[in-house]
XYZ file of N, CA and C in Angstrom:
477
model
N 4.035 8.278 24.863
C 2.865 9.124 23.690
C 3.617 9.055 22.580
N 2.655 8.528 21.310
C 2.961 9.413 19.872
C 2.415 10.543 19.392
N 3.137 10.706 18.459
C 2.624 11.855 17.775
C 2.285 11.384 16.405
N 1.014 11.955 15.565
C 0.931 11.977 14.191
C 0.522 13.596 13.792
N 0.214 13.731 12.852
C -0.212 14.353 11.784
C -2.100 14.602 11.688
N -2.619 14.085 12.828
C -4.392 14.169 12.556
C -4.460 15.359 13.812
N -5.456 16.467 13.185
C -6.190 17.318 14.045
C -7.476 16.884 14.538
N -8.087 17.893 15.623
C -9.301 17.650 15.600
C -10.280 17.968 14.703
N -10.318 18.622 13.459
C -10.829 18.481 12.619
C -10.931 17.443 11.889
N -10.104 16.729 11.829
C -10.612 15.528 10.978
C -11.256 14.261 11.454
N -11.353 13.210 10.709
C -12.492 12.550 10.755
C -11.895 11.553 11.663
N -13.145 11.012 12.825
C -12.232 9.835 13.775
C -11.352 8.727 13.406
N -10.295 8.775 14.128
C -9.207 7.875 13.836
C -9.925 6.444 14.208
N -9.291 5.312 13.003
C -9.783 4.259 13.040
C -9.180 3.416 13.747
N -9.832 2.212 15.241
C -8.352 1.434 16.078
C -7.814 0.727 15.439
N -7.252 0.457 14.008
C -6.053 0.220 13.303
C -5.522 1.460 13.207
N -5.591 2.808 13.292
C -4.799 3.949 12.787
C -4.014 3.929 14.305
N -4.514 3.906 15.479
C -4.288 4.483 16.350
C -3.683 3.086 17.177
N -3.556 2.161 17.040
C -3.045 0.312 17.194
C -1.544 0.806 16.523
N -1.783 1.051 15.206
C -0.580 1.156 14.218
C 0.239 2.334 14.878
N -0.494 3.375 15.005
C 0.881 4.270 15.296
C 1.347 4.593 16.696
N 0.756 3.655 17.559
C 1.368 3.346 18.751
C 2.648 2.191 18.616
N 2.237 1.159 17.482
C 3.470 0.201 17.494
C 4.726 1.150 16.575
N 4.430 1.627 15.842
C 5.372 2.501 14.775
C 6.065 4.172 15.419
N 5.709 4.056 16.638
C 5.993 5.430 17.073
C 7.264 5.679 17.199
N 8.125 6.586 16.864
C 9.482 7.208 16.524
C 9.974 6.897 15.649
N 9.278 5.966 14.710
C 9.698 5.285 13.162
C 8.484 5.729 12.156
N 7.565 5.955 12.480
C 6.697 6.393 11.025
C 5.142 7.427 11.977
N 5.116 8.562 11.530
C 3.942 9.096 12.101
C 2.657 9.202 11.103
N 2.020 8.555 11.520
C 0.641 8.292 10.403
C -0.048 9.358 10.332
N -0.354 9.717 8.945
C -1.012 10.770 8.390
C -2.607 10.696 8.761
N -2.848 9.661 7.361
C -4.510 9.121 7.177
C -4.537 8.188 6.666
N -6.009 7.686 6.504
C -5.942 6.375 5.892
C -5.996 6.583 4.465
N -5.250 5.493 3.588
C -5.094 6.106 2.297
C -6.799 4.980 1.210
N -6.607 3.645 1.643
C -7.894 2.669 1.493
C -7.583 1.510 2.267
N -8.983 1.018 1.898
C -9.068 -0.317 2.440
C -9.593 -1.411 1.469
N -9.027 -2.518 1.677
C -9.238 -3.866 0.930
C -9.140 -5.072 1.270
N -9.555 -6.381 1.087
C -9.963 -7.840 1.789
C -8.278 -8.242 2.378
N -7.129 -7.621 1.978
C -6.036 -8.537 2.500
C -5.549 -7.059 3.501
N -6.175 -5.787 3.693
C -5.162 -4.730 4.456
C -6.112 -3.597 4.166
N -5.265 -2.753 5.166
C -5.676 -0.917 5.357
C -4.457 -0.623 5.041
N -4.747 0.606 4.378
C -3.572 1.061 3.614
C -3.103 2.923 4.067
N -2.828 3.095 4.542
C -2.127 4.303 5.254
C -0.638 5.296 4.754
N -0.919 6.499 5.145
C -0.187 7.174 4.617
C 0.781 7.726 5.671
N 2.237 8.084 5.734
C 2.785 7.687 6.546
C 4.231 8.732 6.216
N 5.042 9.561 7.682
C 6.141 9.509 7.021
C 7.020 9.245 8.030
N 8.005 8.580 7.387
C 9.009 7.560 8.187
C 9.826 8.927 8.275
N 10.467 8.925 10.066
C 10.762 9.987 10.659
C 12.058 10.328 10.351
N 13.051 9.221 10.311
C 14.657 9.201 10.179
C 14.529 9.823 9.080
N 14.023 9.598 7.751
C 14.429 9.772 6.283
C 13.396 10.764 5.972
N 12.454 11.689 6.533
C 11.978 12.251 5.933
C 10.876 12.478 4.958
N 10.347 11.275 4.332
C 9.685 11.050 3.539
C 8.464 10.274 3.373
N 7.868 10.517 2.302
C 6.328 9.767 2.855
C 6.610 8.297 2.308
N 5.363 7.394 3.097
C 5.416 6.431 2.656
C 3.912 5.660 2.986
N 4.127 4.728 1.880
C 2.781 3.980 2.393
C 2.812 2.726 2.895
N 1.927 2.754 4.389
C 2.407 1.491 4.682
C 0.679 0.607 4.769
N 1.095 -0.744 4.676
C -0.137 -1.588 4.523
C -0.130 -2.383 5.138
N -1.594 -2.383 6.678
C -1.698 -2.959 7.613
C -2.047 -4.238 7.283
N -1.922 -5.372 7.842
C -2.911 -6.303 7.791
C -4.227 -6.506 8.736
N -5.403 -6.272 8.414
C -6.200 -6.500 9.604
C -6.199 -7.466 10.579
N -6.372 -7.263 11.833
C -5.869 -7.794 12.751
C -6.770 -9.181 13.291
N -8.166 -9.324 12.530
C -8.978 -10.523 12.507
C -7.517 -10.850 11.694
N -7.734 -11.040 10.449
C -6.163 -11.652 9.628
C -5.606 -12.317 10.170
N -4.528 -11.022 11.119
C -3.273 -11.484 11.510
C -3.126 -12.148 12.426
N -4.272 -12.302 12.855
C -4.396 -13.786 14.061
C -4.508 -14.705 13.477
N -4.783 -15.093 12.104
C -4.234 -16.365 12.100
C -3.118 -16.545 10.647
N -2.292 -17.674 11.322
C -1.187 -18.418 10.712
C -0.640 -18.071 9.291
N -1.706 -18.384 8.375
C -1.601 -18.960 7.347
C -1.464 -17.106 6.696
N -2.902 -16.111 6.658
C -3.093 -15.121 6.757
C -1.783 -14.388 6.676
N -0.982 -14.460 7.533
C 0.091 -13.612 8.179
C 1.434 -14.220 7.520
N 1.502 -15.682 7.103
C 2.467 -15.920 5.836
C 2.173 -15.344 4.714
N 0.768 -15.583 4.344
C 0.607 -14.976 2.821
C 0.897 -13.484 2.941
N 0.724 -12.450 3.457
C 1.316 -11.061 3.790
C 2.670 -11.269 3.945
N 3.511 -11.770 4.641
C 4.563 -11.423 4.933
C 5.234 -12.255 3.296
N 5.003 -12.918 2.504
C 5.355 -13.484 1.184
C 5.196 -12.119 -0.067
N 3.509 -11.776 0.212
C 3.606 -10.672 -0.698
C 4.249 -9.376 -0.739
N 4.966 -9.224 0.219
C 5.793 -8.322 0.600
C 7.309 -8.752 0.245
N 7.146 -9.838 0.622
C 8.966 -10.342 -0.246
C 8.889 -10.488 -1.913
N 7.925 -10.716 -1.997
C 7.824 -10.865 -3.421
C 7.773 -9.685 -4.323
N 7.293 -8.794 -3.565
C 7.251 -7.728 -4.442
C 8.286 -7.043 -4.161
N 9.130 -6.688 -3.111
C 10.334 -6.634 -3.061
C 11.550 -6.931 -3.834
N 11.248 -7.615 -4.283
C 12.250 -8.568 -5.195
C 11.832 -8.039 -6.889
N 11.166 -7.320 -7.024
C 10.578 -6.964 -8.550
C 10.736 -5.123 -8.411
N 12.418 -5.221 -8.860
C 12.607 -3.823 -9.144
C 12.152 -3.485 -10.357
N 11.296 -2.079 -10.890
C 10.654 -2.173 -11.847
C 10.139 -0.595 -11.797
N 10.443 0.166 -12.779
C 9.834 1.754 -12.622
C 8.127 1.347 -12.451
N 7.482 0.427 -13.009
C 5.724 0.272 -12.533
C 5.222 -0.923 -11.591
N 6.112 -0.863 -10.914
C 6.135 -2.009 -9.167
C 6.491 -0.976 -8.185
N 5.585 -0.580 -7.603
C 5.965 0.234 -6.017
C 7.066 -0.675 -5.211
N 8.105 0.054 -5.096
C 9.548 -0.928 -3.817
C 8.756 -0.863 -2.727
N 9.074 -1.803 -2.174
C 8.727 -2.396 -0.857
C 10.221 -1.262 -0.024
N 9.684 -0.923 1.220
C 11.153 -0.932 1.831
C 11.180 -1.772 2.909
N 10.411 -1.849 3.639
C 10.261 -2.644 5.100
C 8.745 -4.099 5.168
N 9.051 -4.993 5.919
C 8.283 -5.674 6.294
C 8.470 -5.956 7.655
N 7.389 -6.040 8.617
C 7.425 -6.197 10.204
C 6.373 -6.874 10.842
N 6.321 -7.256 12.137
C 5.214 -7.838 12.598
C 5.869 -6.796 14.306
N 5.265 -6.497 14.577
C 5.180 -5.709 15.713
C 4.355 -6.291 16.417
N 4.441 -6.868 17.408
C 2.973 -7.663 18.633
C 1.930 -8.567 17.450
N 1.037 -7.901 17.871
C -0.415 -8.633 16.888
C -0.377 -7.995 15.729
N 0.450 -6.563 15.701
C 0.316 -6.404 14.089
C 1.509 -6.866 13.016
N 1.384 -7.105 11.805
C 1.905 -7.110 10.735
C 1.655 -6.166 9.861
N 2.939 -5.863 9.549
C 2.647 -4.204 8.417
C 3.577 -4.459 7.015
N 3.837 -3.587 5.754
C 5.143 -3.689 5.319
C 5.102 -1.710 4.810
N 6.032 -1.381 4.582
C 5.934 0.157 4.547
C 6.506 -0.310 2.634
N 6.092 0.642 2.100
C 6.660 0.884 0.488
C 6.229 2.102 -0.061
N 7.025 2.705 -1.164
C 6.727 3.853 -1.692
C 5.886 4.712 -1.561
N 5.425 5.731 -1.248
C 4.150 6.339 -1.323
C 3.837 6.872 -2.965
N 2.782 7.064 -3.737
C 2.702 6.917 -5.539
C 1.998 7.877 -5.524
N 1.910 9.502 -5.025
C 0.656 10.353 -5.059
C 0.077 10.196 -6.618
N -1.105 10.459 -6.400
C -2.238 10.142 -7.012
C -3.592 9.527 -6.808
N -4.234 8.930 -8.099
C -5.551 7.925 -8.289
C -5.458 6.872 -8.509
N -6.523 5.733 -7.999
C -6.229 4.522 -9.305
C -6.638 4.955 -10.388
N -6.341 4.148 -11.488
C -7.360 4.059 -12.703
C -8.715 4.091 -12.124
N -9.242 2.866 -11.166
C -10.807 2.770 -11.174
C -11.599 4.010 -10.726
N -10.547 4.569 -9.661
C -10.711 5.962 -9.197
C -11.142 7.024 -10.663
N -10.110 7.546 -11.589
C -9.876 8.013 -12.705
C -10.814 7.924 -13.294
N -11.582 6.949 -13.588
C -12.821 6.654 -14.916
C -13.784 6.626 -13.531
N -14.562 6.271 -12.476
C -15.567 6.834 -11.680
C -15.492 8.454 -12.195
N -14.444 9.252 -11.450
C -14.838 10.433 -11.421
C -14.545 11.625 -12.779
N -13.942 11.058 -13.962
C -13.781 11.637 -14.873
C -13.863 10.744 -16.292
N -14.538 9.894 -15.884
C -15.049 8.993 -17.324
C -14.171 8.772 -18.278
N -14.277 7.851 -19.268
C -12.871 6.987 -19.607
C -11.674 7.638 -19.879
N -10.536 6.913 -20.314
C -9.501 7.775 -21.002
C -9.347 8.041 -22.165
N -8.571 8.626 -22.664
C -8.506 8.998 -24.186
C -7.860 7.789 -24.687
N -7.553 7.573 -26.266
C -7.264 6.810 -26.445
C -5.611 6.558 -26.487
N -5.020 7.548 -26.340
C -3.606 7.404 -25.998
C -3.535 7.099 -24.553
N -4.064 7.884 -23.586
C -3.693 7.725 -21.880
C -4.128 5.956 -21.784
N -5.324 5.435 -22.399
C -5.689 4.310 -22.476
C -4.480 3.197 -22.620
N -3.988 3.563 -23.872
C -2.412 3.117 -24.678
C -1.658 2.849 -23.533
N -1.330 3.992 -23.071
C -0.343 4.324 -22.032
C -0.161 3.630 -21.008
N -1.391 3.647 -20.512
C -1.644 2.993 -19.417
C -1.677 1.456 -19.113
N -2.092 1.148 -20.360
C -2.077 -1.046 -20.955
C -0.323 -0.991 -20.983
N 0.344 -0.239 -21.624
C 1.077 -0.357 -22.014
C 2.384 -0.511 -20.763
N 1.954 0.263 -19.945
C 2.912 0.013 -18.737
C 2.898 -0.887 -17.744
N 1.310 -0.992 -17.846
C 0.796 -2.015 -16.567
C 1.508 -3.309 -17.088
N 1.147 -3.546 -19.002
C 2.037 -4.840 -19.327
C 3.268 -5.008 -19.054
N 4.003 -3.801 -19.382
C 5.015 -4.000 -19.060
C 5.305 -4.669 -17.472
N 4.785 -3.860 -16.624
C 5.147 -4.624 -15.054
C 4.845 -6.173 -15.443
N 3.662 -6.259 -15.462
C 3.009 -7.873 -15.657
C 4.310 -8.613 -16.131
N 4.526 -8.238 -17.185
C 5.880 -9.442 -17.785
C 6.587 -9.295 -17.226
N 7.372 -7.904 -16.286
C 8.674 -8.311 -15.583
C 8.189 -8.887 -14.173
N 7.553 -8.851 -13.878
C 7.112 -10.102 -12.599
C 6.718 -11.518 -13.344
N 6.170 -11.755 -14.268
C 5.697 -13.012 -15.161
C 6.940 -13.523 -15.141
N 8.206 -12.527 -15.652
C 9.501 -13.537 -15.831
C 9.927 -14.150 -14.812
N 9.681 -13.510 -13.769
C 10.273 -14.138 -12.280
C 9.640 -14.917 -11.830
N 8.345 -15.268 -12.293
C 7.164 -16.518 -11.972
C 6.426 -15.705 -10.568
N 5.949 -14.646 -10.827
C 5.211 -13.976 -10.092
C 3.881 -13.832 -11.043
N 2.907 -13.775 -10.207
C 1.461 -13.829 -10.613
C 0.635 -12.980 -9.792
N 0.494 -11.825 -10.364
C -0.563 -10.940 -9.684
C -2.032 -11.303 -9.090
N -2.845 -12.066 -9.518
C -3.719 -12.095 -9.314
C -4.345 -11.402 -8.730
N -4.888 -10.367 -8.899
C -5.891 -9.318 -8.445
C -5.567 -8.266 -9.293
N -5.489 -7.901 -11.054
C -5.441 -6.888 -11.923
C -6.951 -6.647 -11.631
N -6.633 -5.234 -11.474
C -8.077 -4.801 -11.539
C -8.332 -3.230 -11.415
N -8.513 -2.126 -11.881
C -8.878 -0.552 -12.141
C -7.981 0.025 -10.895
N -9.005 -0.537 -10.092
C -8.459 -0.198 -8.664
C -7.004 -0.170 -7.750
N -6.498 -1.020 -8.688
C -5.432 -1.585 -8.307
C -3.802 -1.160 -9.138
N -4.234 -0.290 -10.085
C -3.291 0.335 -11.001
C -3.238 1.298 -10.630
N -1.783 2.460 -10.367
C -1.846 3.321 -9.674
C -1.552 4.664 -10.889
N -2.093 5.327 -11.501
C -1.853 6.693 -12.324
C -0.980 7.805 -11.804
């Protein structure tokens, strides 16, 4: 059996949540879903051995059944893992567990730039300058190493 931090009053668990929790049992305990995109579902999890929060990105099972998507997903994790920078989220592990493929990364609490603007309106001039400078710094670091992000948008910038 697996243990998660889900309780009876919480919304129902997604099939991906339940399948991933079974695959990760003993290593990670999933807490909740953080978000979904075209190339994955991201969950908040507790890494059991180190007692720390991490984010786990799961390639959706439909895509994971195709080798081209699996290879692209692994490449994404490997590429990001080589980019040590204060404004790039570190990758801890990438793994295939049966039909599931996922990677674990540092959990960054907070909200995306997109969410912040949707809920609170435009940033102040000084905040906007800081966000643009930090984002440009991270992108320049990646570009200097031959990496192109290809999906820079407010929802992919964490504050």
